[in-house]
mmCIF file of C-alpha atoms in Angstrom:
data_model
loop_
_atom_site.group_PDB
_atom_site.id
_atom_site.type_symbol
_atom_site.label_atom_id
_atom_site.label_comp_id
_atom_site.label_asym_id
_atom_site.label_seq_id
_atom_site.Cartn_x
_atom_site.Cartn_y
_atom_site.Cartn_z
ATOM 1 C CA UNK M 20 -11.579 17.444 -7.778
ATOM 2 C CA UNK M 21 -10.842 16.113 -4.168
ATOM 3 C CA UNK M 22 -7.173 14.781 -3.994
ATOM 4 C CA UNK M 23 -7.282 14.468 -0.110
ATOM 5 C CA UNK M 24 -9.991 14.092 2.382
ATOM 6 C CA UNK M 25 -8.886 13.701 6.225
ATOM 7 C CA UNK M 26 -8.582 15.507 9.598
ATOM 8 C CA UNK M 27 -6.924 18.478 10.894
ATOM 9 C CA UNK M 28 -4.910 17.254 13.901
ATOM 10 C CA UNK M 29 -3.145 20.726 14.819
ATOM 11 C CA UNK M 30 -3.060 24.446 14.050
ATOM 12 C CA UNK M 31 -0.120 26.087 14.359
ATOM 13 C CA UNK M 32 -0.326 30.005 14.440
ATOM 14 C CA UNK M 33 2.715 32.200 14.017
ATOM 15 C CA UNK M 34 2.192 35.939 14.496
ATOM 16 C CA UNK M 35 4.485 38.480 12.859
ATOM 17 C CA UNK M 36 5.007 42.022 13.802
ATOM 18 C CA UNK M 37 3.930 43.129 10.405
ATOM 19 C CA UNK M 38 0.949 41.670 10.595
ATOM 20 C CA UNK M 39 1.664 38.698 8.375
ATOM 21 C CA UNK M 40 0.582 35.883 10.486
ATOM 22 C CA UNK M 41 0.705 32.405 9.109
ATOM 23 C CA UNK M 42 -1.809 29.566 10.075
ATOM 24 C CA UNK M 43 -0.695 25.913 9.349
ATOM 25 C CA UNK M 44 -3.261 23.031 9.341
ATOM 26 C CA UNK M 45 -1.427 19.310 10.082
ATOM 27 C CA UNK M 46 -3.328 16.874 8.134
ATOM 28 C CA UNK M 47 -3.788 12.982 8.590
ATOM 29 C CA UNK M 48 -6.229 10.707 7.019
ATOM 30 C CA UNK M 49 -8.365 8.019 8.598
ATOM 31 C CA UNK M 50 -5.475 5.913 9.470
ATOM 32 C CA UNK M 51 -4.601 8.383 12.625
ATOM 33 C CA UNK M 52 -8.204 7.232 14.050
ATOM 34 C CA UNK M 53 -7.763 3.632 13.426
ATOM 35 C CA UNK M 54 -3.768 3.880 14.971
ATOM 36 C CA UNK M 55 -5.359 5.245 18.336
ATOM 37 C CA UNK M 56 -7.404 1.955 18.677
ATOM 38 C CA UNK M 57 -6.019 -0.869 20.382
ATOM 39 C CA UNK M 58 -7.897 -4.036 21.402
ATOM 40 C CA UNK M 59 -8.539 -4.030 25.040
ATOM 41 C CA UNK M 60 -9.081 -7.863 25.479
ATOM 42 C CA UNK M 61 -8.242 -11.114 23.694
ATOM 43 C CA UNK M 62 -10.477 -11.203 20.492
ATOM 44 C CA UNK M 63 -11.593 -14.433 18.696
ATOM 45 C CA UNK M 64 -12.098 -14.869 14.811
ATOM 46 C CA UNK M 65 -13.425 -17.187 12.326
ATOM 47 C CA UNK M 66 -11.541 -18.269 9.478
ATOM 48 C CA UNK M 67 -12.341 -15.946 6.727
ATOM 49 C CA UNK M 68 -10.674 -14.040 3.746
ATOM 50 C CA UNK M 69 -8.963 -10.434 4.401
ATOM 51 C CA UNK M 70 -12.146 -8.222 3.201
ATOM 52 C CA UNK M 71 -14.416 -9.733 5.775
ATOM 53 C CA UNK M 72 -11.894 -9.884 8.382
ATOM 54 C CA UNK M 73 -11.122 -6.422 8.297
ATOM 55 C CA UNK M 74 -14.691 -5.193 8.234
ATOM 56 C CA UNK M 75 -15.374 -7.449 11.225
ATOM 57 C CA UNK M 76 -12.498 -5.926 13.354
ATOM 58 C CA UNK M 77 -13.818 -2.328 12.195
ATOM 59 C CA UNK M 78 -17.416 -3.375 13.327
ATOM 60 C CA UNK M 79 -15.831 -4.404 16.426
ATOM 61 C CA UNK M 80 -14.926 -0.929 17.249
ATOM 62 C CA UNK M 81 -18.132 0.884 15.827
ATOM 63 C CA UNK M 82 -16.186 2.385 12.944
ATOM 64 C CA UNK M 83 -18.556 4.724 11.244
ATOM 65 C CA UNK M 84 -16.701 5.856 8.188
ATOM 66 C CA UNK M 85 -16.854 4.750 4.773
ATOM 67 C CA UNK M 86 -15.396 1.276 3.490
ATOM 68 C CA UNK M 87 -14.723 -0.147 0.426
ATOM 69 C CA UNK M 88 -13.200 -3.816 0.852
ATOM 70 C CA UNK M 89 -12.374 -6.582 -1.690
ATOM 71 C CA UNK M 90 -13.348 -10.036 -0.696
ATOM 72 C CA UNK M 91 -9.853 -11.095 -0.883
ATOM 73 C CA UNK M 92 -7.935 -14.349 -1.624
ATOM 74 C CA UNK M 93 -5.938 -15.696 1.053
ATOM 75 C CA UNK M 94 -7.769 -17.691 3.967
ATOM 76 C CA UNK M 95 -6.706 -15.740 7.316
ATOM 77 C CA UNK M 96 -6.908 -18.446 10.232
ATOM 78 C CA UNK M 97 -9.058 -18.387 13.437
ATOM 79 C CA UNK M 98 -6.448 -16.817 15.447
ATOM 80 C CA UNK M 99 -7.220 -14.786 18.674
ATOM 81 C CA UNK M 100 -6.226 -11.383 18.497
ATOM 82 C CA UNK M 101 -4.065 -10.517 21.508
ATOM 83 C CA UNK M 102 -4.774 -7.729 23.962
ATOM 84 C CA UNK M 103 -3.351 -4.316 23.362
ATOM 85 C CA UNK M 104 -2.395 -5.057 19.282
ATOM 86 C CA UNK M 105 -3.012 -1.848 17.369
ATOM 87 C CA UNK M 106 -5.756 -1.926 14.927
ATOM 88 C CA UNK M 107 -3.748 -0.540 12.120
ATOM 89 C CA UNK M 108 -1.104 -3.005 12.684
ATOM 90 C CA UNK M 109 -3.710 -5.997 12.672
ATOM 91 C CA UNK M 110 -5.198 -4.600 9.443
ATOM 92 C CA UNK M 111 -2.144 -4.361 7.624
ATOM 93 C CA UNK M 112 -1.331 -7.856 8.493
ATOM 94 C CA UNK M 113 -4.694 -8.940 7.257
ATOM 95 C CA UNK M 114 -3.853 -7.079 3.883
ATOM 96 C CA UNK M 115 -0.454 -8.193 3.586
ATOM 97 C CA UNK M 116 -1.409 -11.843 4.024
ATOM 98 C CA UNK M 117 -2.893 -11.432 0.874
ATOM 99 C CA UNK M 118 -0.320 -9.298 -0.801
ATOM 100 C CA UNK M 119 -3.061 -6.672 -1.141
ATOM 101 C CA UNK M 120 -3.283 -2.775 -0.318
ATOM 102 C CA UNK M 121 -5.327 -1.182 2.392
ATOM 103 C CA UNK M 122 -5.397 2.683 2.381
ATOM 104 C CA UNK M 123 -7.377 5.577 2.432
ATOM 105 C CA UNK M 124 -8.701 6.674 -0.893
ATOM 106 C CA UNK M 125 -8.780 10.190 -1.752
ATOM 107 C CA UNK M 126 -12.657 10.694 -0.844
ATOM 108 C CA UNK M 127 -11.562 9.216 2.891
ATOM 109 C CA UNK M 128 -12.626 6.138 2.313
ATOM 110 C CA UNK M 129 -10.861 3.291 3.926
ATOM 111 C CA UNK M 130 -9.956 0.797 0.784
ATOM 112 C CA UNK M 131 -8.997 -2.892 0.409
ATOM 113 C CA UNK M 132 -7.766 -3.959 -2.933
ATOM 114 C CA UNK M 133 -6.913 -7.665 -3.130
ATOM 115 C CA UNK M 134 -3.972 -8.741 -5.002
ATOM 116 C CA UNK M 135 -6.215 -9.777 -8.051
ATOM 117 C CA UNK M 136 -8.408 -7.150 -7.420
ATOM 118 C CA UNK M 137 -6.666 -4.431 -9.585
ATOM 119 C CA UNK M 138 -7.884 -3.593 -13.154
ATOM 120 C CA UNK M 139 -5.619 -5.387 -15.564
ATOM 121 C CA UNK M 140 -6.288 -2.389 -18.042
ATOM 122 C CA UNK M 141 -4.300 0.789 -17.291
ATOM 123 C CA UNK M 142 -6.172 4.023 -15.941
ATOM 124 C CA UNK M 143 -3.533 6.421 -17.688
ATOM 125 C CA UNK M 144 -0.999 6.165 -20.165
ATOM 126 C CA UNK M 145 2.175 8.576 -19.546
ATOM 127 C CA UNK M 146 4.119 8.737 -22.429
ATOM 128 C CA UNK M 147 7.241 11.249 -23.848
ATOM 129 C CA UNK M 148 5.286 11.111 -27.319
ATOM 130 C CA UNK M 149 1.883 11.395 -28.570
ATOM 131 C CA UNK M 150 0.634 7.918 -27.526
ATOM 132 C CA UNK M 151 -0.204 9.469 -24.084
ATOM 133 C CA UNK M 152 -0.430 12.052 -21.558
ATOM 134 C CA UNK M 153 3.154 13.916 -21.620
ATOM 135 C CA UNK M 154 5.389 13.645 -18.550
ATOM 136 C CA UNK M 155 8.097 16.183 -17.940
ATOM 137 C CA UNK M 156 10.361 14.278 -15.567
ATOM 138 C CA UNK M 157 10.640 10.924 -14.309
ATOM 139 C CA UNK M 158 12.464 8.956 -11.186
ATOM 140 C CA UNK M 159 13.520 5.700 -10.927
ATOM 141 C CA UNK M 160 15.694 3.195 -8.786
ATOM 142 C CA UNK M 161 18.249 0.618 -9.618
ATOM 143 C CA UNK M 162 19.926 -0.360 -6.753
ATOM 144 C CA UNK M 163 19.218 -2.767 -3.715
ATOM 145 C CA UNK M 164 16.522 -0.657 -2.259
ATOM 146 C CA UNK M 165 14.087 -3.191 -4.008
ATOM 147 C CA UNK M 166 16.315 -6.050 -4.330
ATOM 148 C CA UNK M 167 14.892 -9.273 -2.205
ATOM 149 C CA UNK M 168 16.635 -12.405 -3.555
ATOM 150 C CA UNK M 169 15.559 -14.666 -0.309
ATOM 151 C CA UNK M 170 12.340 -14.198 1.285
ATOM 152 C CA UNK M 171 10.852 -15.500 4.766
ATOM 153 C CA UNK M 172 7.257 -15.276 5.488
ATOM 154 C CA UNK M 173 5.739 -16.327 8.849
ATOM 155 C CA UNK M 174 2.399 -16.854 10.174
ATOM 156 C CA UNK M 175 0.834 -19.323 13.053
ATOM 157 C CA UNK M 176 0.523 -21.822 10.336
ATOM 158 C CA UNK M 177 4.471 -21.834 9.994
ATOM 159 C CA UNK M 178 7.426 -20.217 7.671
ATOM 160 C CA UNK M 179 7.975 -20.380 3.901
ATOM 161 C CA UNK M 180 11.402 -19.672 2.538
ATOM 162 C CA UNK M 181 12.017 -19.037 -1.106
ATOM 163 C CA UNK M 182 15.544 -17.859 -3.015
ATOM 164 C CA UNK M 183 16.664 -16.863 -6.211
ATOM 165 C CA UNK M 184 20.151 -18.719 -6.002
ATOM 166 C CA UNK M 185 21.591 -17.088 -9.179
ATOM 167 C CA UNK M 186 20.901 -13.707 -7.549
ATOM 168 C CA UNK M 187 22.468 -14.703 -4.408
ATOM 169 C CA UNK M 188 25.522 -16.022 -5.644
ATOM 170 C CA UNK M 189 25.856 -12.527 -7.915
ATOM 171 C CA UNK M 190 25.058 -10.161 -5.394
ATOM 172 C CA UNK M 191 25.004 -11.825 -2.139
ATOM 173 C CA UNK M 192 21.753 -12.260 -0.095
ATOM 174 C CA UNK M 193 19.363 -9.615 0.505
ATOM 175 C CA UNK M 194 16.531 -11.047 2.574
ATOM 176 C CA UNK M 195 13.060 -9.804 3.181
ATOM 177 C CA UNK M 196 11.439 -11.265 6.270
ATOM 178 C CA UNK M 197 7.639 -10.740 6.853
ATOM 179 C CA UNK M 198 6.331 -11.662 10.367
ATOM 180 C CA UNK M 199 3.096 -11.779 12.043
ATOM 181 C CA UNK M 200 0.801 -12.722 8.894
ATOM 182 C CA UNK M 201 -2.218 -14.367 9.610
ATOM 183 C CA UNK M 202 -2.411 -16.824 6.967
ATOM 184 C CA UNK M 203 -3.945 -20.389 7.596
ATOM 185 C CA UNK M 204 -2.116 -22.562 5.378
ATOM 186 C CA UNK M 205 1.079 -23.107 3.888
ATOM 187 C CA UNK M 206 0.032 -23.060 0.234
ATOM 188 C CA UNK M 207 -0.990 -19.203 0.733
ATOM 189 C CA UNK M 208 2.594 -18.481 2.472
ATOM 190 C CA UNK M 209 4.508 -20.364 -0.196
ATOM 191 C CA UNK M 210 2.928 -18.116 -2.851
ATOM 192 C CA UNK M 211 3.871 -15.038 -1.046
ATOM 193 C CA UNK M 212 7.385 -16.046 -0.546
ATOM 194 C CA UNK M 213 7.672 -17.150 -4.294
ATOM 195 C CA UNK M 214 5.972 -14.142 -5.364
ATOM 196 C CA UNK M 215 8.556 -11.638 -3.730
ATOM 197 C CA UNK M 216 11.430 -13.562 -5.045
ATOM 198 C CA UNK M 217 9.792 -13.222 -8.543
ATOM 199 C CA UNK M 218 9.246 -9.528 -8.423
ATOM 200 C CA UNK M 219 12.279 -8.148 -6.524
ATOM 201 C CA UNK M 220 15.086 -11.332 -7.034
ATOM 202 C CA UNK M 221 16.974 -9.297 -9.829
ATOM 203 C CA UNK M 222 18.088 -5.738 -9.921
ATOM 204 C CA UNK M 223 16.238 -3.805 -12.729
ATOM 205 C CA UNK M 224 15.345 -0.229 -13.654
ATOM 206 C CA UNK M 225 12.121 0.483 -11.894
ATOM 207 C CA UNK M 226 10.172 3.764 -12.385
ATOM 208 C CA UNK M 227 8.998 5.072 -9.098
ATOM 209 C CA UNK M 228 7.550 8.329 -10.090
ATOM 210 C CA UNK M 229 6.381 10.850 -12.883
ATOM 211 C CA UNK M 230 6.096 14.458 -12.831
ATOM 212 C CA UNK M 231 3.403 16.118 -15.209
ATOM 213 C CA UNK M 232 2.839 19.772 -15.839
ATOM 214 C CA UNK M 233 -1.144 20.338 -15.813
ATOM 215 C CA UNK M 234 -0.812 23.518 -17.555
ATOM 216 C CA UNK M 235 -1.420 22.991 -21.291
ATOM 217 C CA UNK M 236 -3.540 19.718 -21.019
ATOM 218 C CA UNK M 237 -6.745 19.247 -22.055
ATOM 219 C CA UNK M 238 -9.637 18.862 -19.460
ATOM 220 C CA UNK M 239 -10.388 15.120 -20.016
ATOM 221 C CA UNK M 240 -6.595 14.479 -19.443
ATOM 222 C CA UNK M 241 -6.282 16.353 -16.097
ATOM 223 C CA UNK M 242 -9.527 14.734 -14.760
ATOM 224 C CA UNK M 243 -8.049 11.227 -15.625
ATOM 225 C CA UNK M 244 -4.754 12.556 -13.946
ATOM 226 C CA UNK M 245 -6.748 13.752 -10.572
ATOM 227 C CA UNK M 246 -9.033 10.547 -10.506
ATOM 228 C CA UNK M 247 -5.671 8.104 -10.059
ATOM 229 C CA UNK M 248 -5.763 6.711 -6.624
ATOM 230 C CA UNK M 249 -3.474 4.109 -4.819
ATOM 231 C CA UNK M 250 -3.142 0.767 -6.336
ATOM 232 C CA UNK M 251 -4.493 1.901 -9.903
ATOM 233 C CA UNK M 252 -2.516 0.512 -12.516
ATOM 234 C CA UNK M 253 -0.502 3.434 -14.713
ATOM 235 C CA UNK M 254 1.363 2.497 -17.846
ATOM 236 C CA UNK M 255 4.467 4.841 -19.005
ATOM 237 C CA UNK M 256 6.367 4.737 -21.639
ATOM 238 C CA UNK M 257 10.029 6.076 -22.052
ATOM 239 C CA UNK M 258 11.758 6.102 -25.636
ATOM 240 C CA UNK M 259 15.556 6.358 -26.075
ATOM 241 C CA UNK M 260 17.156 8.171 -28.929
ATOM 242 C CA UNK M 261 20.305 5.933 -28.262
ATOM 243 C CA UNK M 262 20.709 2.621 -26.465
#
């Protein structure tokens, strides 16, 4: 089961006197190729959603790899792309304008998942009982790493600001600023600003990782786990004996 498909950018070979030589391969995914590409002239665009916009800029540089791009929801404005903009920066701006995810899938496919493109049904359920695949450890955050009670998002259309006043009064302001978006209208910006405050305006326990031992699992559970990719939804169950 491939869990990573990419490029080897460097081979380091260390020679030892006892002949136990070591070769180390440094690997990156297709984003390395995109990060090496810059716009060499001002490039016009038309108003469109993120998926077609990303495909258009990839076509502009004759990208020959595989891609799987959702259509998207936000309208991106008819804004010229400036000279010397890095392709990865531009593509991530397009994805962020929709609060979507742009990434390289495990099989090497450039992938864009829009904010409403996620399957609402969990791919996998992890649990500490018999209701799902058993995990061995969990990690979580419960600090200000993911506390944003005031947000400001900006595109050429303007700036939208949202705030959770109760959280600001309790914890002080924790500000998230997102610039260089491509949204064509204020309602999209208002949705983004409000959405970030709704998600991150209060400190709550957020599970950020789970460890699973494959040994002892059935073949179907192992296949389901290894099939998970970025932006897939996973359910997690943690039970407490006390509290």
